[in-house]
CSV table of C-alpha atoms and ligand atoms in Angstrom, one decimal:
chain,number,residue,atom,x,y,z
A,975,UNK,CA,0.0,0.0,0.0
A,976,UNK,CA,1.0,3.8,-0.7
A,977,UNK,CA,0.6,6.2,1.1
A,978,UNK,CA,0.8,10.2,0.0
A,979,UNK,CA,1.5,12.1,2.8
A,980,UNK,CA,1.4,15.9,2.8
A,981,UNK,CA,3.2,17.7,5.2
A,982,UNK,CA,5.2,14.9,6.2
A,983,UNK,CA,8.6,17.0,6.6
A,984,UNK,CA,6.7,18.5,9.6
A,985,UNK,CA,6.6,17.5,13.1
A,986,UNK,CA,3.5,15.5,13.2
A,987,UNK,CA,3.8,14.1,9.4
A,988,UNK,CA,7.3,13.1,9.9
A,989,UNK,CA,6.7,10.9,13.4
A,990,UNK,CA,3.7,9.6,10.7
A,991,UNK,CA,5.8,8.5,8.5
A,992,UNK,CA,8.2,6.4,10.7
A,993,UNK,CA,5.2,4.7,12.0
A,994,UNK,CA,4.1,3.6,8.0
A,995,UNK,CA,7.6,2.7,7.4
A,996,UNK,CA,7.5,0.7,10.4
A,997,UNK,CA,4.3,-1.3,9.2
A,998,UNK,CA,5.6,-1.8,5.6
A,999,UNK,CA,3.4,0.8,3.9
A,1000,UNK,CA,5.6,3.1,1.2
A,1001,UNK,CA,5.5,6.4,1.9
A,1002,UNK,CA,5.8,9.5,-0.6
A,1003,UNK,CA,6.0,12.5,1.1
A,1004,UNK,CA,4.9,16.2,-1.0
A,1005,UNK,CA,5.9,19.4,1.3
A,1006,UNK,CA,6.9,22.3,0.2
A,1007,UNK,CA,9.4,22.6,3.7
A,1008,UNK,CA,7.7,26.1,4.0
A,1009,UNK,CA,7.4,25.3,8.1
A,1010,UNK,CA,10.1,22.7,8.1
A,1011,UNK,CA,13.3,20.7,6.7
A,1012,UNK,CA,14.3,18.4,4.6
A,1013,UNK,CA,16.9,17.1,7.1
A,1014,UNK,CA,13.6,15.4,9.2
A,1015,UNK,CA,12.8,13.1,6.2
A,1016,UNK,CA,16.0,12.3,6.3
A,1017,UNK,CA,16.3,11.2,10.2
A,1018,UNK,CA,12.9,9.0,9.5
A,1019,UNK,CA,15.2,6.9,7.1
A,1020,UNK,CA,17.8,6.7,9.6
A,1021,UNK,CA,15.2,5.4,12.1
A,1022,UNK,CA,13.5,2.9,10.4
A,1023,UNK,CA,16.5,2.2,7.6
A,1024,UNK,CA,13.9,2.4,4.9
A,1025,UNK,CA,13.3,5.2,2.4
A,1026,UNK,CA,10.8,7.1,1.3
A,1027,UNK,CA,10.0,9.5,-2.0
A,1028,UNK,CA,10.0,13.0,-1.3
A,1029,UNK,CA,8.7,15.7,-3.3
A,1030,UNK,CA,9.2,19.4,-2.7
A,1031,UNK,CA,6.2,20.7,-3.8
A,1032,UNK,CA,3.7,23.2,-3.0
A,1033,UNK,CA,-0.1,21.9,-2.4
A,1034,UNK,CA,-1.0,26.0,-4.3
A,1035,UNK,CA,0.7,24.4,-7.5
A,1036,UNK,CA,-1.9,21.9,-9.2
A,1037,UNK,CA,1.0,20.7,-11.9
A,1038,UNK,CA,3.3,20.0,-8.8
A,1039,UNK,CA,0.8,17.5,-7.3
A,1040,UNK,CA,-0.5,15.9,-10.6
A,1041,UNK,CA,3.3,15.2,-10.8
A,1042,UNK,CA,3.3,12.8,-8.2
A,1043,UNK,CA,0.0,11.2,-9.0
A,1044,UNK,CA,1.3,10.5,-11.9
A,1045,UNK,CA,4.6,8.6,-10.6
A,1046,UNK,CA,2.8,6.5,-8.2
A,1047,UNK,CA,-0.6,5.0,-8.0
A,1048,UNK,CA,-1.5,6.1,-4.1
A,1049,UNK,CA,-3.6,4.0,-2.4
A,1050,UNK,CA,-4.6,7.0,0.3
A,1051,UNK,CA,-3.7,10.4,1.4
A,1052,UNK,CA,-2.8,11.7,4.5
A,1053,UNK,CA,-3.1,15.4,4.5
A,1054,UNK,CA,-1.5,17.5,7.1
A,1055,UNK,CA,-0.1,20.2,4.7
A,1056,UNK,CA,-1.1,23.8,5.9
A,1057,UNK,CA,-0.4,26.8,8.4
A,1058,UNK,CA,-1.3,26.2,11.7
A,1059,UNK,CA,-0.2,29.3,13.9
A,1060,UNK,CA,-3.3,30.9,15.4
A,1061,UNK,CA,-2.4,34.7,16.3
A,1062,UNK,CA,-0.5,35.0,12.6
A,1063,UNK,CA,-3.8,33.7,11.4
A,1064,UNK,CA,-6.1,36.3,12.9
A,1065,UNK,CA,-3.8,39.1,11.5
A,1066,UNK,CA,-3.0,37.4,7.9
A,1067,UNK,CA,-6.4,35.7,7.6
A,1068,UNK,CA,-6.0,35.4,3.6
A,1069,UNK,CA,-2.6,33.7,3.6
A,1070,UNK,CA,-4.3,31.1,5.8
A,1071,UNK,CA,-7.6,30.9,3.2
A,1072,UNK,CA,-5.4,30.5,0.5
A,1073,UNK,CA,-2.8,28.3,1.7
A,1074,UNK,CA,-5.3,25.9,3.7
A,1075,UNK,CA,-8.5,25.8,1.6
A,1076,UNK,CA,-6.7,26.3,-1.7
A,1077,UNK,CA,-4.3,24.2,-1.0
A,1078,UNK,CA,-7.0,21.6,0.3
A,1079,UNK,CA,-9.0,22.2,-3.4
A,1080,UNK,CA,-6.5,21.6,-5.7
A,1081,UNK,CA,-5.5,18.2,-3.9
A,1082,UNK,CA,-8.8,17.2,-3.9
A,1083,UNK,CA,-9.3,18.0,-7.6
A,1084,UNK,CA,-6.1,15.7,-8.7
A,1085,UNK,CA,-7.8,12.9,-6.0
A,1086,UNK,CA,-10.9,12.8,-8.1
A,1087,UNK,CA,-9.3,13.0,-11.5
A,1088,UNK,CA,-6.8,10.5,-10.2
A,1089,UNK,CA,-9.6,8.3,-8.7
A,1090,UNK,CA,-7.7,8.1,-5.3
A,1091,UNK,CA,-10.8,8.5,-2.8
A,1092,UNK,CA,-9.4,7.7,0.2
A,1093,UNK,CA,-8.3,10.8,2.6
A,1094,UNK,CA,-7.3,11.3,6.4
A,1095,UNK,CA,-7.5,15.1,7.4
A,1096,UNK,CA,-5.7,16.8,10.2
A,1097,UNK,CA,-8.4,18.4,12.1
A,1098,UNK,CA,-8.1,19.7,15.6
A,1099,UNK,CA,-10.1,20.1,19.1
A,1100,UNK,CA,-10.1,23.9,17.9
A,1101,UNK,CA,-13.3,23.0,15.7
A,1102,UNK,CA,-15.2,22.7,19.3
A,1103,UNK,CA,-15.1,26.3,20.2
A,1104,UNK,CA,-15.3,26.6,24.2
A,1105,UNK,CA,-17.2,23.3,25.0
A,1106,UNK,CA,-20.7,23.7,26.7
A,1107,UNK,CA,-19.4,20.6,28.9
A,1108,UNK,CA,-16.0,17.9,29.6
A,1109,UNK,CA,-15.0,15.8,28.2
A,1110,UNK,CA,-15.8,16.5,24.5
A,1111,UNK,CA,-17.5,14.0,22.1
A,1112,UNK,CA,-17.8,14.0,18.6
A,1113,UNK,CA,-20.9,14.9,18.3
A,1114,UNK,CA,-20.6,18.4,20.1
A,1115,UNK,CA,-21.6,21.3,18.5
A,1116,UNK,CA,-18.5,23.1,15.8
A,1117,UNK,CA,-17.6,26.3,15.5
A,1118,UNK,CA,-14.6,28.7,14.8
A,1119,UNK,CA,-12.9,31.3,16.8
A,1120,UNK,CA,-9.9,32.3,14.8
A,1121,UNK,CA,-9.2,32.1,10.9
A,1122,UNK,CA,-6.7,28.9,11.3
A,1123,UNK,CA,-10.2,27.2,13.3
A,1124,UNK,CA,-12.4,28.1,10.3
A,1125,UNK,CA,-10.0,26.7,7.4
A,1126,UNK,CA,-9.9,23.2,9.5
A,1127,UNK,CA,-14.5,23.8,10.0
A,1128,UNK,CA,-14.8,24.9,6.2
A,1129,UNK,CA,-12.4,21.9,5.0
A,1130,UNK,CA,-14.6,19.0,7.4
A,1131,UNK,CA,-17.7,20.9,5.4
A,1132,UNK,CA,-16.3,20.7,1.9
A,1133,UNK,CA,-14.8,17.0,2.7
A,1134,UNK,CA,-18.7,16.4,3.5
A,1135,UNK,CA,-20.0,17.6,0.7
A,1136,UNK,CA,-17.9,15.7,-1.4
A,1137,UNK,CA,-18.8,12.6,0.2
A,1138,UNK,CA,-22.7,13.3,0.1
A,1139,UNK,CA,-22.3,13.8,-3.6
A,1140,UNK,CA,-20.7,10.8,-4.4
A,1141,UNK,CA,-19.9,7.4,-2.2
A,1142,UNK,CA,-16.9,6.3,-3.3
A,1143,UNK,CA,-15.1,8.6,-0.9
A,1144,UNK,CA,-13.5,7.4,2.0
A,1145,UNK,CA,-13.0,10.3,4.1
A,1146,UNK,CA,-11.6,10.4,8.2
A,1147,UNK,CA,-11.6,14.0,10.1
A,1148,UNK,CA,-9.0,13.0,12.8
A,1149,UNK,CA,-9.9,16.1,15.7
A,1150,UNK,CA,-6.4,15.8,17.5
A,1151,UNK,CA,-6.1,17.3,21.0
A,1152,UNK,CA,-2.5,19.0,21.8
A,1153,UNK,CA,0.4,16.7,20.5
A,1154,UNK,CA,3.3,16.9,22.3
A,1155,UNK,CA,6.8,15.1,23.0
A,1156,UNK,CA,9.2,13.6,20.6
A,1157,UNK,CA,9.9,10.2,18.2
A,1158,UNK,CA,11.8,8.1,21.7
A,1159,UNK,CA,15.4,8.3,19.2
A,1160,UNK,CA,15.4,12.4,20.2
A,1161,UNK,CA,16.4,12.1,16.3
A,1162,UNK,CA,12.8,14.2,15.2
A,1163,UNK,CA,10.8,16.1,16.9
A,1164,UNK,CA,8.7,19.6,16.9
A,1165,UNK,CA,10.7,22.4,15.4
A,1166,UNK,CA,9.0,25.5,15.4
A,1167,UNK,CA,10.5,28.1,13.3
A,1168,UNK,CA,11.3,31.4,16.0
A,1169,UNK,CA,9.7,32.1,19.5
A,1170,UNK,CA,6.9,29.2,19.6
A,1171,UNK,CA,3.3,29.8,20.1
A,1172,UNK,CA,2.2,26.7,21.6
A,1173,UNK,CA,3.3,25.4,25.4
A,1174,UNK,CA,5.2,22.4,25.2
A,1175,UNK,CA,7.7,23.7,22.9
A,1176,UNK,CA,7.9,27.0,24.7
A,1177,UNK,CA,9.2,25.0,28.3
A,1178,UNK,CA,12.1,22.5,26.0
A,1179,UNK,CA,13.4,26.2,25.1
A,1180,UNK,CA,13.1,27.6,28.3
A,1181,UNK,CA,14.7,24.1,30.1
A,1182,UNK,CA,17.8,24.2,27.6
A,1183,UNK,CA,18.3,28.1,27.9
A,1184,UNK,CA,17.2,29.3,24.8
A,1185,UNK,CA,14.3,31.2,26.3
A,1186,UNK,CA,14.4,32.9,29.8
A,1187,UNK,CA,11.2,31.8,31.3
A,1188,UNK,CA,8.0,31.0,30.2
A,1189,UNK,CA,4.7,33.1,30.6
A,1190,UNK,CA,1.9,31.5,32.2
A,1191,UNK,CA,-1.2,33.0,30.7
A,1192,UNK,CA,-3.6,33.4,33.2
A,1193,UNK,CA,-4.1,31.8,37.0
A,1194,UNK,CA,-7.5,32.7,37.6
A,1195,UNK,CA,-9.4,30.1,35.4
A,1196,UNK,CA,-12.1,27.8,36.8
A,1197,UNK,CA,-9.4,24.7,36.8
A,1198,UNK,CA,-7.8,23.1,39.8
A,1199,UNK,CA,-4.7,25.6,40.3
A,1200,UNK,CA,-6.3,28.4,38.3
A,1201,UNK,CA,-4.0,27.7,34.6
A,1202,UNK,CA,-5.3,26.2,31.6
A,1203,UNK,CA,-6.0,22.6,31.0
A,1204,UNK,CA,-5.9,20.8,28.0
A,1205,UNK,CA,-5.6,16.9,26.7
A,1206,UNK,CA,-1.5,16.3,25.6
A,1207,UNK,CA,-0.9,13.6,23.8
A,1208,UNK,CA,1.8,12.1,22.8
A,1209,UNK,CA,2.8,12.7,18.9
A,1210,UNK,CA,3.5,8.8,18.5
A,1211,UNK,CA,0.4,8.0,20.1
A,1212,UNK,CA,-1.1,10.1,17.6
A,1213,UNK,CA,0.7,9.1,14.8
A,1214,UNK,CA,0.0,6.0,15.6
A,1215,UNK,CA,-3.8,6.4,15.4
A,1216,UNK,CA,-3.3,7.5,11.5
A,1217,UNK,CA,-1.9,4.1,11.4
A,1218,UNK,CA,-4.9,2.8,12.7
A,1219,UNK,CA,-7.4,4.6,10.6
A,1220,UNK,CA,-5.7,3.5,7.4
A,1221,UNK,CA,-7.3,-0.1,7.8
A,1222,UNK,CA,-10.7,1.3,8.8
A,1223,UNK,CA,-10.8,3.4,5.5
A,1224,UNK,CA,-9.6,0.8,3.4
A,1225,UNK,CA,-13.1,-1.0,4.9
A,1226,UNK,CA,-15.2,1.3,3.1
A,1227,UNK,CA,-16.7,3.0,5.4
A,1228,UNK,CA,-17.7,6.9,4.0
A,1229,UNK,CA,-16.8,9.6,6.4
A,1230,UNK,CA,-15.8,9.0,10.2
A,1231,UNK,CA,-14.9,11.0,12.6
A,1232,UNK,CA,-12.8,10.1,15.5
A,1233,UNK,CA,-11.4,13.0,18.4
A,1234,UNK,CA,-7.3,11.7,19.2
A,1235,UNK,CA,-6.8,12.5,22.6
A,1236,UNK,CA,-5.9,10.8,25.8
A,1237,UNK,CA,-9.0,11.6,27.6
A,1238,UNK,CA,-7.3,13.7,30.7
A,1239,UNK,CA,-6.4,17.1,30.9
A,1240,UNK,CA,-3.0,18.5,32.6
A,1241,UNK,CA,-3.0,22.3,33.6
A,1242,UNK,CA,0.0,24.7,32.4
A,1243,UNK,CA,1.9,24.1,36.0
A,1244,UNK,CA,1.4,20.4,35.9
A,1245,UNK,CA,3.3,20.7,32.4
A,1246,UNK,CA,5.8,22.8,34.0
A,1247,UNK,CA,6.6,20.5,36.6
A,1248,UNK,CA,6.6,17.4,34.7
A,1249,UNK,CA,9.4,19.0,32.4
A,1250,UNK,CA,10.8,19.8,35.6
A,1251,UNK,CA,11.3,16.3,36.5
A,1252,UNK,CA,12.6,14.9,32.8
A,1253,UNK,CA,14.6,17.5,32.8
A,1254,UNK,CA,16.6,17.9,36.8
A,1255,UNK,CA,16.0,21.6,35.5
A,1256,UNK,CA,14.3,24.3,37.2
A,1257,UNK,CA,11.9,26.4,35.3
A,1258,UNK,CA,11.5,30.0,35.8
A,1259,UNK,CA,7.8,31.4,35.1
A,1260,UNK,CA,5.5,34.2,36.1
A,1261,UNK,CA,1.9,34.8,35.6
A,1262,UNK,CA,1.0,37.2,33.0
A,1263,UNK,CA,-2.7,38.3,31.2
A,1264,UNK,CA,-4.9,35.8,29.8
A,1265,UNK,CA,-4.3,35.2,26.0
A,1266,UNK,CA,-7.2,36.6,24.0
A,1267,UNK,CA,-9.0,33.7,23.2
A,1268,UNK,CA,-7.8,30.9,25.3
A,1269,UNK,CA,-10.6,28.7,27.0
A,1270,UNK,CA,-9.7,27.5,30.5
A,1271,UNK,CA,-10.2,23.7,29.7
A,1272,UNK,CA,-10.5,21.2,26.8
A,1273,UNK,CA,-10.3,17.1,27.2
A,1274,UNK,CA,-11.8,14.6,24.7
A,1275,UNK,CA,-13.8,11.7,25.0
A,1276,UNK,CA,-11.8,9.1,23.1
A,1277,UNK,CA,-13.8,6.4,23.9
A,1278,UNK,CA,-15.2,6.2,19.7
A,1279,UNK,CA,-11.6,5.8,18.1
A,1280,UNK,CA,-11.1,2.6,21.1
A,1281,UNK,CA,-14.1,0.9,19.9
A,1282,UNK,CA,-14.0,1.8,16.4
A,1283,UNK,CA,-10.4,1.8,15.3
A,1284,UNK,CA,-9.0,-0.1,18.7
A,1285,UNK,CA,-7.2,3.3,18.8
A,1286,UNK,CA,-5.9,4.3,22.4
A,1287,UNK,CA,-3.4,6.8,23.3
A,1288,UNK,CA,-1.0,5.0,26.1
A,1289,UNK,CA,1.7,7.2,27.1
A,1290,UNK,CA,2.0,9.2,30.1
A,1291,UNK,CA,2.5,12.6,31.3
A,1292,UNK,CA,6.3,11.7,31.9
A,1293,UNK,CA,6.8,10.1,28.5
A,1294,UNK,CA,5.9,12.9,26.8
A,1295,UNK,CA,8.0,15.4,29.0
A,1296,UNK,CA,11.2,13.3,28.6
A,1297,UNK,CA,10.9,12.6,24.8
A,1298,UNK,CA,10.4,16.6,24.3
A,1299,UNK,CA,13.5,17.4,26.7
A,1300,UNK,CA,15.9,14.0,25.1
A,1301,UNK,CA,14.6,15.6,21.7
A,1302,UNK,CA,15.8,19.5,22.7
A,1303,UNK,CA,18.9,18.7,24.5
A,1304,UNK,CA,20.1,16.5,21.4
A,1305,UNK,CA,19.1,19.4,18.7
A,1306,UNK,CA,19.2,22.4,20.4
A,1307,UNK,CA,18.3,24.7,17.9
A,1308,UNK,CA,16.3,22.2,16.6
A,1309,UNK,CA,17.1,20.5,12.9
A,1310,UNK,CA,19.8,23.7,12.0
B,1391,NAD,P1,3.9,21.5,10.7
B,1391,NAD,O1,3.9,22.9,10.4
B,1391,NAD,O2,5.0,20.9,11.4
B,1391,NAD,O3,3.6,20.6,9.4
B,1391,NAD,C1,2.8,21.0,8.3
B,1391,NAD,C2,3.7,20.8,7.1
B,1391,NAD,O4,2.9,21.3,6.0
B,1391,NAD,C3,5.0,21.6,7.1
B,1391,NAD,O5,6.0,20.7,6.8
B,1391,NAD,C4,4.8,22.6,6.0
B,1391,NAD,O6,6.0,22.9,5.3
B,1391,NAD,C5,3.8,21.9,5.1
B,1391,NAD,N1,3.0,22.8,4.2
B,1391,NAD,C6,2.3,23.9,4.6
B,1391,NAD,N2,1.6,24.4,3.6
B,1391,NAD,C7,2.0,23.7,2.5
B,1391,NAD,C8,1.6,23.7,1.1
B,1391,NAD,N3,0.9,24.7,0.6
B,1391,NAD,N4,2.1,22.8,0.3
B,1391,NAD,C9,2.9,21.8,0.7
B,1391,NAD,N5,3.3,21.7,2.0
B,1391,NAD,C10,2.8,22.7,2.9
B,1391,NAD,O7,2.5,21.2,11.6
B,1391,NAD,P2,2.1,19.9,12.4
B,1391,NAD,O8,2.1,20.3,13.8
B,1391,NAD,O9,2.8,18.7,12.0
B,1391,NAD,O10,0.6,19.8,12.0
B,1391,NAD,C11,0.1,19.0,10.9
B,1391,NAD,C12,-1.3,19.2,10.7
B,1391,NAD,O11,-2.0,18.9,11.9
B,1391,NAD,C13,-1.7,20.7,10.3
B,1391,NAD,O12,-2.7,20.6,9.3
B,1391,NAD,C14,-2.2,21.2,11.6
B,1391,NAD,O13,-3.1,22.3,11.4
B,1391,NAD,C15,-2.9,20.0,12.2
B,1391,NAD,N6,-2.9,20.1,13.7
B,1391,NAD,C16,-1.8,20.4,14.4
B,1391,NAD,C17,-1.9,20.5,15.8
B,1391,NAD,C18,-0.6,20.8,16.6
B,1391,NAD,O14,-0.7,21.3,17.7
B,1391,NAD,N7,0.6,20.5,16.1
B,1391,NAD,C19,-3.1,20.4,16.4
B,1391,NAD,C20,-4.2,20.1,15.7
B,1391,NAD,C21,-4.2,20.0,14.3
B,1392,UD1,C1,-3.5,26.2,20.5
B,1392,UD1,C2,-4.5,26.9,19.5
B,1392,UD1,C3,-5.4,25.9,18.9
B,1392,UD1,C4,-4.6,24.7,18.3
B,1392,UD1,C5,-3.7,24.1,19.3
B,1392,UD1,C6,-2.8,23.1,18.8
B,1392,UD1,C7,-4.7,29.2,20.3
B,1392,UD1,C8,-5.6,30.2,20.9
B,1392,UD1,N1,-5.2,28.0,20.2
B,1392,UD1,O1,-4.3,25.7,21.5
B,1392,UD1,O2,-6.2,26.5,17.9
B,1392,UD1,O3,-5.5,23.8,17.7
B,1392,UD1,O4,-2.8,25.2,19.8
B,1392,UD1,O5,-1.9,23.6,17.8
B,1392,UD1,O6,-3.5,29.5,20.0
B,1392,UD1,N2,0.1,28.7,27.5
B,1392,UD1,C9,0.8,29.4,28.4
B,1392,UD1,N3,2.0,30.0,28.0
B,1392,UD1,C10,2.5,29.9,26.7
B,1392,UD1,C11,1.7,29.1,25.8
B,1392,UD1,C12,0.6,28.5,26.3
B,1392,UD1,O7,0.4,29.6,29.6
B,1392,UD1,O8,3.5,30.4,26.4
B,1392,UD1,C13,-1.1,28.0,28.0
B,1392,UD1,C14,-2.4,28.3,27.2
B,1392,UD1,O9,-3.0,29.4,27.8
B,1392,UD1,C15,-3.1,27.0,27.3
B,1392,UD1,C16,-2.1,25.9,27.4
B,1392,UD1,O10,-0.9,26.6,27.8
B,1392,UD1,O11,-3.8,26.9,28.6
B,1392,UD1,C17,-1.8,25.3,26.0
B,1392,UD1,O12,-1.6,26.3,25.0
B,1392,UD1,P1,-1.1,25.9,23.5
B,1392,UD1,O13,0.0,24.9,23.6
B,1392,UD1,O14,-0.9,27.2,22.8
B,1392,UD1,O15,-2.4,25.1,23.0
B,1392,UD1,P2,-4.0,25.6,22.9
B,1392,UD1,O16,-4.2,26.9,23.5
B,1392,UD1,O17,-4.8,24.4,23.5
């Protein structure tokens, strides 16, 4: 089996493709590296000691992806290609329109001319707003708070339409929670290009010296000690449940949708104390403003991808922490 994988230079794409190495699938990777390196590819080979094809190529080019249709005969497509930083989306909402939907079009439109019908999409917890209630099912009401939320809401709706008009589609919306950690090696891992956005990253910088301290945003939530809570999972784990949806799609089974999370939510001072512990570092913070837009707690109820995909995310708190900080203190500055 082959499987197309968009994105797959970037942190979540590349720990996907050592786990379809791993099971024997051949991977062909199309990025166009605009959010991460070449050199990741290449530590995926050096991990499993198989290769892969890699195209760099640009989703917003329709010739570029007809290209590798036409090399390979692709079984299914994983598609995490697109921009993912929130705040730059609110302030550059077109770049993240045109990137992500147009992007998302043009792929499609080589899929259907192709006859490849068979698509996992990166979707994310963001497509759940501020949940009425915890933990979150699939079935809660969507909605989007930021640009970056809408592409992933207006992509589920155009992957539905697609599959109302016409049956052959195999379609999965995988809602992931907040990956975290690092491939166990410390050979790939997340690599965000200059000061990151998200948490997890923000503490490996601040733990290896690279950042002075990190900024809690906000202590006053309704949450156990006041700081944000959310459901971190483990970037294997959740590469690992792409691995498992491949063999549901390839049942025929029309559009799913499954929420990848662990099920438990950690607050921003658990985080910081379980870095604390991989790392025997000490971790300066102080409490600043809340961040415009941040909801005080998210978890998912991940109870459908157990049952239906035998899909469960096993690693722990202290896994994730010490794969993050193994990954940092190897590469520093990340893959430059
Ligand atoms: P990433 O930025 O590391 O990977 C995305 C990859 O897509 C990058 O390698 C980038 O170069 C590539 N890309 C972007 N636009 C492209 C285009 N037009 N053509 C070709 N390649 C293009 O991000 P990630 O964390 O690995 O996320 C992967 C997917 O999962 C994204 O769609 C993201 O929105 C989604 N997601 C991520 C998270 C998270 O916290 N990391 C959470 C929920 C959902
Ligand atoms: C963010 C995005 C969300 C996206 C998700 C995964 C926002 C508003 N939301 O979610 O759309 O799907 O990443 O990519 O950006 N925190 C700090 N200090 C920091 C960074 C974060 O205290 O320097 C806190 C946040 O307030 C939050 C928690 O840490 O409580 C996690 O934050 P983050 O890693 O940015 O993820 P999300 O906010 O869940």
């Amino acid at each position: 089996m082959k499987i197309l994988v968009t994105g797959g230079a970037g942190y979540i794409g590349s720990h996907t493709c050592v786990e379809l190495l791993n099971a024997n699938y051949d991977a062909v990777v199309l990025d166009n590296l605009s959010n991460s390196s070449e050199k990741s590819l290449i530590r995926v080979k050096n991990i499993t000691g198989k290769s892969l094809e890699f195209y760099k190529a640009d989703l917003l080019n329709k010739k570029q992806i007809m290209t590798v249709f036409s090399d390979h005969k692709i079984d299914a497509v994983i598609h995490f290609a697109g921009l993912k930083a929130v705040g730059e989306s609110v302030s550059m909402p077109l770049k993240y329109f045109h990137n992500n939907i147009i992007g998302t079009l043009n792929l499609l439109d080589v899929m259907n001319d192709f006859n490849v019908k068979n698509i996992v999409f990166s979707s994310s917890a963001t497509v759940y707003g501020d949940p009425a209630s915890l933990p979150i099912t699939e079935n809660f009401p969507l909605c989007a708070t930021n640009p970056y939320g809408r592409t992933k809401l207006m992509i589920e709706e155009i992957l539905q339409d697609i599959y109302r008009s016409d049956r052959n589609w195999n379609i999965a919306l995988l809602r992931y929670f907040n990956p975290v950690g690092a491939h166990k090696s410390g050979e790939i891992g997340e690599d965000p290009f200059g000061i990151p956005n998200n948490l997890a990253p923000y503490i490996s910088q601040v733990a290896v010296g690279l950042l002075p301290r990190v900024s809690i945003f906000g202590n006053n939530y309704d949450t156990p000690d006041g700081t944000g809570v959310r459901d971190y999972i483990h970037v294997v784990d959740l590469a690992l449940g792409h691995l498992k949806t491949l063999p549901k799609l390839f049942t025929n089974p029309g559009l799913v949708v499954y929420n990848l999370g662990t099920g438990f939510g950690y607050s921003v001072l658990e985080m910081i104390k379980g870095f604390e512990a991989a790392s025997g570092k000490t971790i300066p913070y102080k409490i600043v403003d809340k961040r415009p837009g941040d909801i005080a707690a998210c978890w998912a109820d991940p109870s459908k991808a157990e049952t239906d995909l035998g899909w469960k995310a096993d690693k722990t708190l202290s896994d994730m922490c010490k794969d993050a900080w193994n990954w940092q203190k190897k590469n520093p500055k990340g893959y430059r």
